[in-house]
Tab-separated table of C-alpha atoms in Angstrom:
chain	number	residue	atom	x	y	z
A	1	MET	CA	46.794	12.543	-29.491
A	2	LYS	CA	43.726	11.746	-32.240
A	3	SER	CA	45.345	8.580	-33.178
A	4	ARG	CA	45.594	7.508	-28.827
A	5	ALA	CA	41.316	8.419	-28.910
A	6	VAL	CA	40.792	6.070	-31.959
A	7	ALA	CA	42.546	3.259	-30.818
A	8	GLY	CA	40.906	3.755	-27.159
A	9	GLN	CA	37.260	4.099	-29.109
A	10	ILE	CA	38.244	1.171	-31.182
A	11	ALA	CA	39.713	-0.963	-27.577
A	12	LEU	CA	36.131	-0.289	-25.942
A	13	THR	CA	34.381	-0.946	-28.799
A	14	ALA	CA	35.711	-4.560	-29.239
A	15	PHE	CA	35.288	-4.923	-25.381
A	16	VAL	CA	31.420	-4.189	-25.887
A	17	ALA	CA	31.105	-6.686	-29.138
A	18	VAL	CA	32.827	-9.420	-27.036
A	19	GLY	CA	30.834	-9.132	-23.673
A	20	ALA	CA	27.129	-8.698	-25.911
A	21	ALA	CA	28.817	-12.176	-27.563
A	22	VAL	CA	29.441	-13.626	-24.148
A	23	SER	CA	26.230	-12.453	-22.970
A	24	LEU	CA	24.105	-13.677	-26.547
A	25	PHE	CA	25.869	-17.283	-26.294
A	26	PRO	CA	23.653	-18.718	-24.033
A	27	ILE	CA	20.299	-17.600	-25.869
A	28	ALA	CA	21.276	-18.856	-29.298
A	29	TRP	CA	22.526	-21.809	-27.607
A	30	ILE	CA	18.909	-22.704	-25.941
A	31	ALA	CA	17.354	-21.251	-29.208
A	32	LEU	CA	19.337	-23.409	-31.502
A	33	THR	CA	18.930	-26.582	-29.026
A	34	SER	CA	15.111	-25.890	-29.206
A	35	VAL	CA	14.639	-26.179	-33.126
A	36	LYS	CA	17.086	-29.739	-33.050
A	37	THR	CA	16.012	-33.415	-33.321
A	38	PRO	CA	18.013	-35.982	-30.937
A	39	GLY	CA	20.324	-36.726	-33.454
A	40	ASP	CA	21.575	-33.567	-33.429
A	41	TYR	CA	22.483	-32.319	-29.699
A	42	PHE	CA	23.945	-35.750	-29.191
A	43	ALA	CA	26.064	-35.758	-32.279
A	44	THR	CA	29.515	-36.649	-32.582
A	45	PRO	CA	31.359	-33.997	-34.154
A	46	PHE	CA	29.108	-31.348	-31.950
A	47	ARG	CA	26.742	-29.875	-34.471
A	48	TRP	CA	26.356	-25.944	-34.199
A	49	VAL	CA	23.861	-25.704	-36.256
A	50	PRO	CA	21.172	-28.137	-37.048
A	51	GLU	CA	20.537	-30.472	-40.301
A	52	GLN	CA	16.905	-30.480	-39.686
A	53	THR	CA	14.897	-27.935	-38.398
A	54	THR	CA	11.872	-29.212	-35.988
A	55	PHE	CA	9.305	-27.765	-33.942
A	56	ASP	CA	8.048	-31.613	-32.153
A	57	HIS	CA	9.376	-30.205	-29.050
A	58	PHE	CA	7.708	-27.029	-28.374
A	59	ALA	CA	4.100	-28.966	-29.778
A	60	ARG	CA	5.511	-32.242	-27.094
A	61	LEU	CA	5.520	-29.139	-24.720
A	62	PHE	CA	2.160	-27.798	-25.061
A	63	ALA	CA	0.126	-31.549	-25.616
A	64	ASP	CA	2.081	-33.883	-23.223
A	65	LEU	CA	4.341	-31.521	-20.650
A	66	GLY	CA	1.721	-29.483	-19.506
A	67	GLY	CA	3.546	-26.064	-21.271
A	68	ALA	CA	0.374	-23.844	-21.097
A	69	ALA	CA	-0.787	-24.832	-17.177
A	70	SER	CA	2.628	-23.756	-15.791
A	71	ILE	CA	2.927	-20.158	-18.078
A	72	ARG	CA	-0.503	-19.817	-17.376
A	73	ASN	CA	0.565	-20.096	-13.201
A	74	SER	CA	3.559	-18.393	-13.644
A	75	LEU	CA	2.144	-15.256	-15.478
A	76	ILE	CA	-0.859	-15.675	-12.210
A	77	VAL	CA	1.770	-15.234	-9.777
A	78	ALA	CA	4.613	-13.193	-11.140
A	79	PHE	CA	1.963	-10.008	-11.482
A	80	GLY	CA	-0.134	-10.993	-8.319
A	81	SER	CA	3.191	-10.913	-6.934
A	82	MET	CA	4.701	-7.571	-8.442
A	83	LEU	CA	1.091	-5.926	-7.696
A	84	LEU	CA	1.320	-6.881	-4.092
A	85	THR	CA	4.618	-5.816	-4.025
A	86	LEU	CA	3.373	-2.761	-5.141
A	87	VAL	CA	1.155	-1.922	-2.782
A	88	ILE	CA	3.398	-2.698	-0.010
A	89	SER	CA	6.211	-1.386	-0.983
A	90	VAL	CA	4.783	2.337	-1.732
A	91	PRO	CA	3.697	3.317	1.193
A	92	ALA	CA	6.314	1.955	3.212
A	93	ALA	CA	9.006	3.778	1.261
A	94	TYR	CA	7.218	6.600	1.231
A	95	ALA	CA	7.270	6.500	5.243
A	96	ILE	CA	10.667	5.993	5.640
A	97	ALA	CA	11.358	8.945	3.599
A	98	ARG	CA	9.222	11.070	5.071
A	99	ALA	CA	10.065	10.191	8.728
A	100	ARG	CA	12.118	12.592	11.028
A	101	ARG	CA	13.139	10.793	13.812
A	102	GLY	CA	12.908	7.165	15.255
A	103	ILE	CA	12.785	3.595	14.162
A	104	LEU	CA	11.574	4.461	10.721
A	105	ARG	CA	14.706	6.271	10.165
A	106	SER	CA	17.464	3.057	10.349
A	107	ALA	CA	15.016	0.715	8.509
A	108	PRO	CA	16.559	0.905	5.273
A	109	THR	CA	18.834	-0.847	7.447
A	110	TYR	CA	17.280	-3.235	8.632
A	111	VAL	CA	14.702	-3.680	5.343
A	112	LEU	CA	18.137	-4.217	3.076
A	113	SER	CA	19.325	-7.155	5.323
A	114	LEU	CA	16.206	-9.050	4.769
A	115	ARG	CA	17.100	-8.470	1.847
A	116	ALA	CA	20.560	-10.384	1.795
A	117	LEU	CA	18.988	-13.196	3.256
A	118	PRO	CA	19.517	-15.982	1.441
A	119	PRO	CA	15.993	-17.638	0.312
A	120	VAL	CA	16.802	-20.953	1.589
A	121	ILE	CA	17.108	-19.646	5.255
A	122	LEU	CA	13.200	-19.055	5.784
A	123	LEU	CA	12.697	-22.066	3.296
A	124	ILE	CA	11.936	-24.392	6.273
A	125	PRO	CA	9.469	-21.785	8.610
A	126	LEU	CA	7.687	-20.724	5.555
A	127	TYR	CA	7.618	-24.708	4.887
A	128	LEU	CA	6.166	-25.219	8.327
A	129	VAL	CA	3.297	-22.377	8.097
A	130	TYR	CA	2.591	-23.449	5.124
A	131	SER	CA	1.461	-26.648	5.972
A	132	ALA	CA	-0.281	-25.737	8.859
A	133	THR	CA	-2.300	-22.816	6.870
A	134	GLY	CA	-2.506	-25.405	3.564
A	135	LEU	CA	-0.695	-22.761	1.236
A	136	ILE	CA	1.362	-25.243	-0.563
A	137	ASP	CA	0.632	-25.950	-3.996
A	138	THR	CA	-1.631	-22.445	-4.176
A	139	TYR	CA	-1.372	-18.819	-5.722
A	140	VAL	CA	-1.765	-17.147	-2.762
A	141	GLY	CA	0.996	-18.792	-1.103
A	142	LEU	CA	2.975	-18.980	-3.704
A	143	VAL	CA	2.635	-14.420	-4.071
A	144	LEU	CA	2.929	-14.173	-0.470
A	145	ALA	CA	6.413	-16.355	-0.547
A	146	PHE	CA	7.946	-14.749	-3.736
A	147	SER	CA	6.470	-10.996	-2.270
A	148	THR	CA	7.947	-11.783	1.240
A	149	PHE	CA	11.723	-11.623	-1.085
A	150	ASN	CA	10.505	-8.597	-3.351
A	151	VAL	CA	9.294	-6.108	-0.876
A	152	PRO	CA	12.909	-5.155	0.546
A	153	PHE	CA	14.604	-4.107	-2.756
A	154	ALA	CA	11.422	-2.227	-3.512
A	155	ILE	CA	11.510	-0.320	-0.172
A	156	TRP	CA	15.191	0.399	-0.513
A	157	MET	CA	15.113	1.539	-4.122
A	158	LEU	CA	12.035	3.682	-4.199
A	159	ARG	CA	13.073	5.874	-0.507
A	160	GLY	CA	15.652	7.198	-2.054
A	161	PHE	CA	13.030	8.166	-4.734
A	162	PHE	CA	10.745	9.453	-2.671
A	163	GLU	CA	13.703	11.805	-0.332
A	164	ASP	CA	14.874	13.549	-4.114
A	165	PHE	CA	11.015	14.260	-4.360
A	166	PRO	CA	10.802	17.995	-2.924
A	167	GLU	CA	8.757	18.469	-0.337
A	168	GLU	CA	7.829	21.466	-0.787
A	169	VAL	CA	6.274	20.937	-4.385
A	170	GLN	CA	3.581	18.270	-2.058
A	171	GLU	CA	3.539	20.948	1.006
A	172	ALA	CA	2.737	23.396	-1.760
A	173	ALA	CA	-0.205	21.006	-3.212
A	174	GLN	CA	-1.726	20.466	0.533
A	175	LEU	CA	-1.843	23.958	1.080
A	176	ASP	CA	-4.386	24.405	-1.981
A	177	GLY	CA	-6.302	21.605	-0.112
A	178	LEU	CA	-5.389	18.034	-0.526
A	179	SER	CA	-4.633	15.528	2.154
A	180	GLU	CA	-1.000	14.473	2.305
A	181	PHE	CA	-2.906	10.978	0.531
A	182	SER	CA	-4.725	12.879	-1.952
A	183	SER	CA	-0.986	15.111	-2.672
A	184	LEU	CA	1.194	11.104	-2.611
A	185	VAL	CA	-1.746	9.835	-4.706
A	186	ARG	CA	-1.599	12.856	-7.411
A	187	ILE	CA	1.352	14.737	-7.334
A	188	VAL	CA	4.350	12.715	-5.868
A	189	LEU	CA	3.451	9.426	-7.811
A	190	PRO	CA	3.042	10.022	-10.987
A	191	MET	CA	5.984	12.191	-10.633
A	192	ILE	CA	8.614	9.408	-9.844
A	193	ALA	CA	6.377	6.723	-12.569
A	194	PRO	CA	9.538	5.594	-14.275
A	195	ALA	CA	11.356	4.218	-10.308
A	196	ILE	CA	7.584	2.707	-9.705
A	197	VAL	CA	7.670	0.594	-13.236
A	198	VAL	CA	11.730	-0.392	-12.112
A	199	VAL	CA	10.430	-1.667	-9.348
A	200	ALA	CA	7.381	-2.870	-11.522
A	201	PHE	CA	9.432	-5.108	-13.618
A	202	PHE	CA	12.237	-5.950	-10.960
A	203	SER	CA	9.549	-7.648	-9.171
A	204	PHE	CA	7.977	-9.841	-11.895
A	205	LEU	CA	11.253	-10.788	-13.374
A	206	ALA	CA	12.670	-12.440	-9.644
A	207	SER	CA	8.978	-13.820	-8.968
A	208	TRP	CA	9.110	-15.232	-13.037
A	209	ASN	CA	12.367	-16.805	-12.585
A	210	GLU	CA	11.970	-18.250	-8.703
A	211	LEU	CA	13.607	-21.584	-8.739
A	212	MET	CA	13.317	-22.904	-4.918
A	213	LEU	CA	10.655	-21.170	-3.653
A	214	SER	CA	8.552	-22.855	-6.751
A	215	VAL	CA	10.128	-26.456	-6.563
A	216	THR	CA	9.464	-26.388	-2.826
A	217	PHE	CA	5.856	-24.630	-2.573
A	218	THR	CA	4.290	-25.803	-5.622
A	219	GLY	CA	2.913	-29.300	-7.108
A	220	GLU	CA	0.059	-30.341	-9.995
A	221	GLN	CA	-2.475	-27.313	-9.404
A	222	THR	CA	0.450	-24.376	-9.747
A	223	GLN	CA	3.431	-25.817	-11.255
A	224	THR	CA	5.279	-22.655	-13.027
A	225	VAL	CA	7.898	-22.695	-16.030
A	226	THR	CA	10.678	-23.042	-14.083
A	227	LYS	CA	9.337	-26.209	-11.737
A	228	LEU	CA	8.424	-27.556	-15.292
A	229	LEU	CA	12.012	-26.259	-16.538
A	230	SER	CA	13.411	-28.573	-13.415
A	231	SER	CA	11.537	-31.484	-13.847
A	232	LEU	CA	12.133	-31.856	-17.524
A	233	LEU	CA	16.136	-31.840	-16.906
A	234	GLN	CA	16.097	-34.200	-13.973
A	235	SER	CA	13.602	-37.162	-15.125
A	236	PRO	CA	13.908	-40.425	-14.062
A	237	THR	CA	14.073	-41.263	-17.738
A	238	GLY	CA	16.587	-38.966	-18.994
A	239	ALA	CA	17.372	-35.487	-19.422
A	240	ASP	CA	14.182	-34.298	-21.725
A	241	PHE	CA	17.350	-30.933	-23.243
A	242	GLY	CA	14.737	-30.273	-26.699
A	243	ALA	CA	12.003	-29.414	-24.384
A	244	ALA	CA	13.555	-27.856	-21.435
A	245	ALA	CA	15.422	-25.597	-24.460
A	246	ALA	CA	11.564	-25.552	-25.783
A	247	ILE	CA	10.551	-23.728	-22.496
A	248	GLY	CA	13.498	-21.524	-21.928
A	249	VAL	CA	13.047	-19.909	-25.402
A	250	ILE	CA	9.028	-19.333	-24.296
A	251	SER	CA	10.677	-17.982	-20.807
A	252	MET	CA	12.321	-15.240	-22.355
A	253	ILE	CA	9.413	-13.618	-24.261
A	254	PRO	CA	7.742	-11.510	-21.333
A	255	GLY	CA	10.780	-10.082	-20.314
A	256	ILE	CA	11.866	-9.434	-23.521
A	257	ILE	CA	8.029	-7.638	-24.093
A	258	LEU	CA	8.175	-5.683	-20.855
A	259	VAL	CA	11.254	-4.289	-21.842
A	260	VAL	CA	9.838	-3.106	-25.059
A	261	LEU	CA	6.950	-1.783	-23.737
A	262	CYS	CA	8.866	-0.026	-20.943
A	263	GLN	CA	11.798	0.930	-22.009
A	264	ARG	CA	11.382	4.947	-21.903
A	265	PHE	CA	10.176	4.493	-18.298
A	266	LEU	CA	13.303	1.713	-17.709
A	267	VAL	CA	15.876	4.329	-18.492
A	268	GLN	CA	14.048	6.703	-16.336
A	269	GLY	CA	13.953	4.877	-13.683
A	270	LEU	CA	17.373	3.388	-13.592
A	271	THR	CA	19.237	6.579	-14.233
A	272	ALA	CA	17.514	8.859	-12.045
A	273	GLY	CA	20.223	8.719	-8.982
A	274	SER	CA	17.702	6.366	-7.612
A	275	VAL	CA	20.601	5.455	-5.163
A	276	LYS	CA	22.350	7.684	-3.502
């Protein structure tokens, strides 16, 4: 019996190790490519480790290719979309969770169906509206577009946390003189802070990594990291793999920083049973 348990543990460890290797391989590949010379990544036979390490791709990215502006634009749009998503989804999810009857009780189905739609379906309508209102190549336009697809997921996820929160606690606070809004802000929201952090985290990452909407609605003024990466790989003079790998490495940094800073809240939020 003990030998079976040991064998099972070894098999599980091997499976996890293989999965981790498969997941980390693309990251290692991009990191190595970002410090290779063109002679290294076009060499035959293929060179896994560069003969000469160079950081010219990073220098060229910021000096000649507008890397700093693209990072700034992506941060502005991602944080803006994250904030707008929270402002809309928190009260909406609360209203749905506390609804007793009527259309709000079936709202989660409609909300989730919106999230299931491929974004390409809304591209033409959004483009026509943006063209008529002058929102193309603006921060406001990008924030609104990204939030359109982030809000349904946020509402769906937060609703479960609001439903799990004991109404008796909130009612007791209201008996002590707090209004429903005050009890929501001072009692409920602090208790479900891990869920809000999870929603904020995924909303930020979804906006930071968004490609299709960025390619469609950005221009020179609001070019994001993903738009820059796309242009580097589709240049008329040929793909610039070194600079593309460099911006790829940089694009991973915000997500890593957020995970490190919010790890405790992320673990609590993802394991709190928000999905019934």
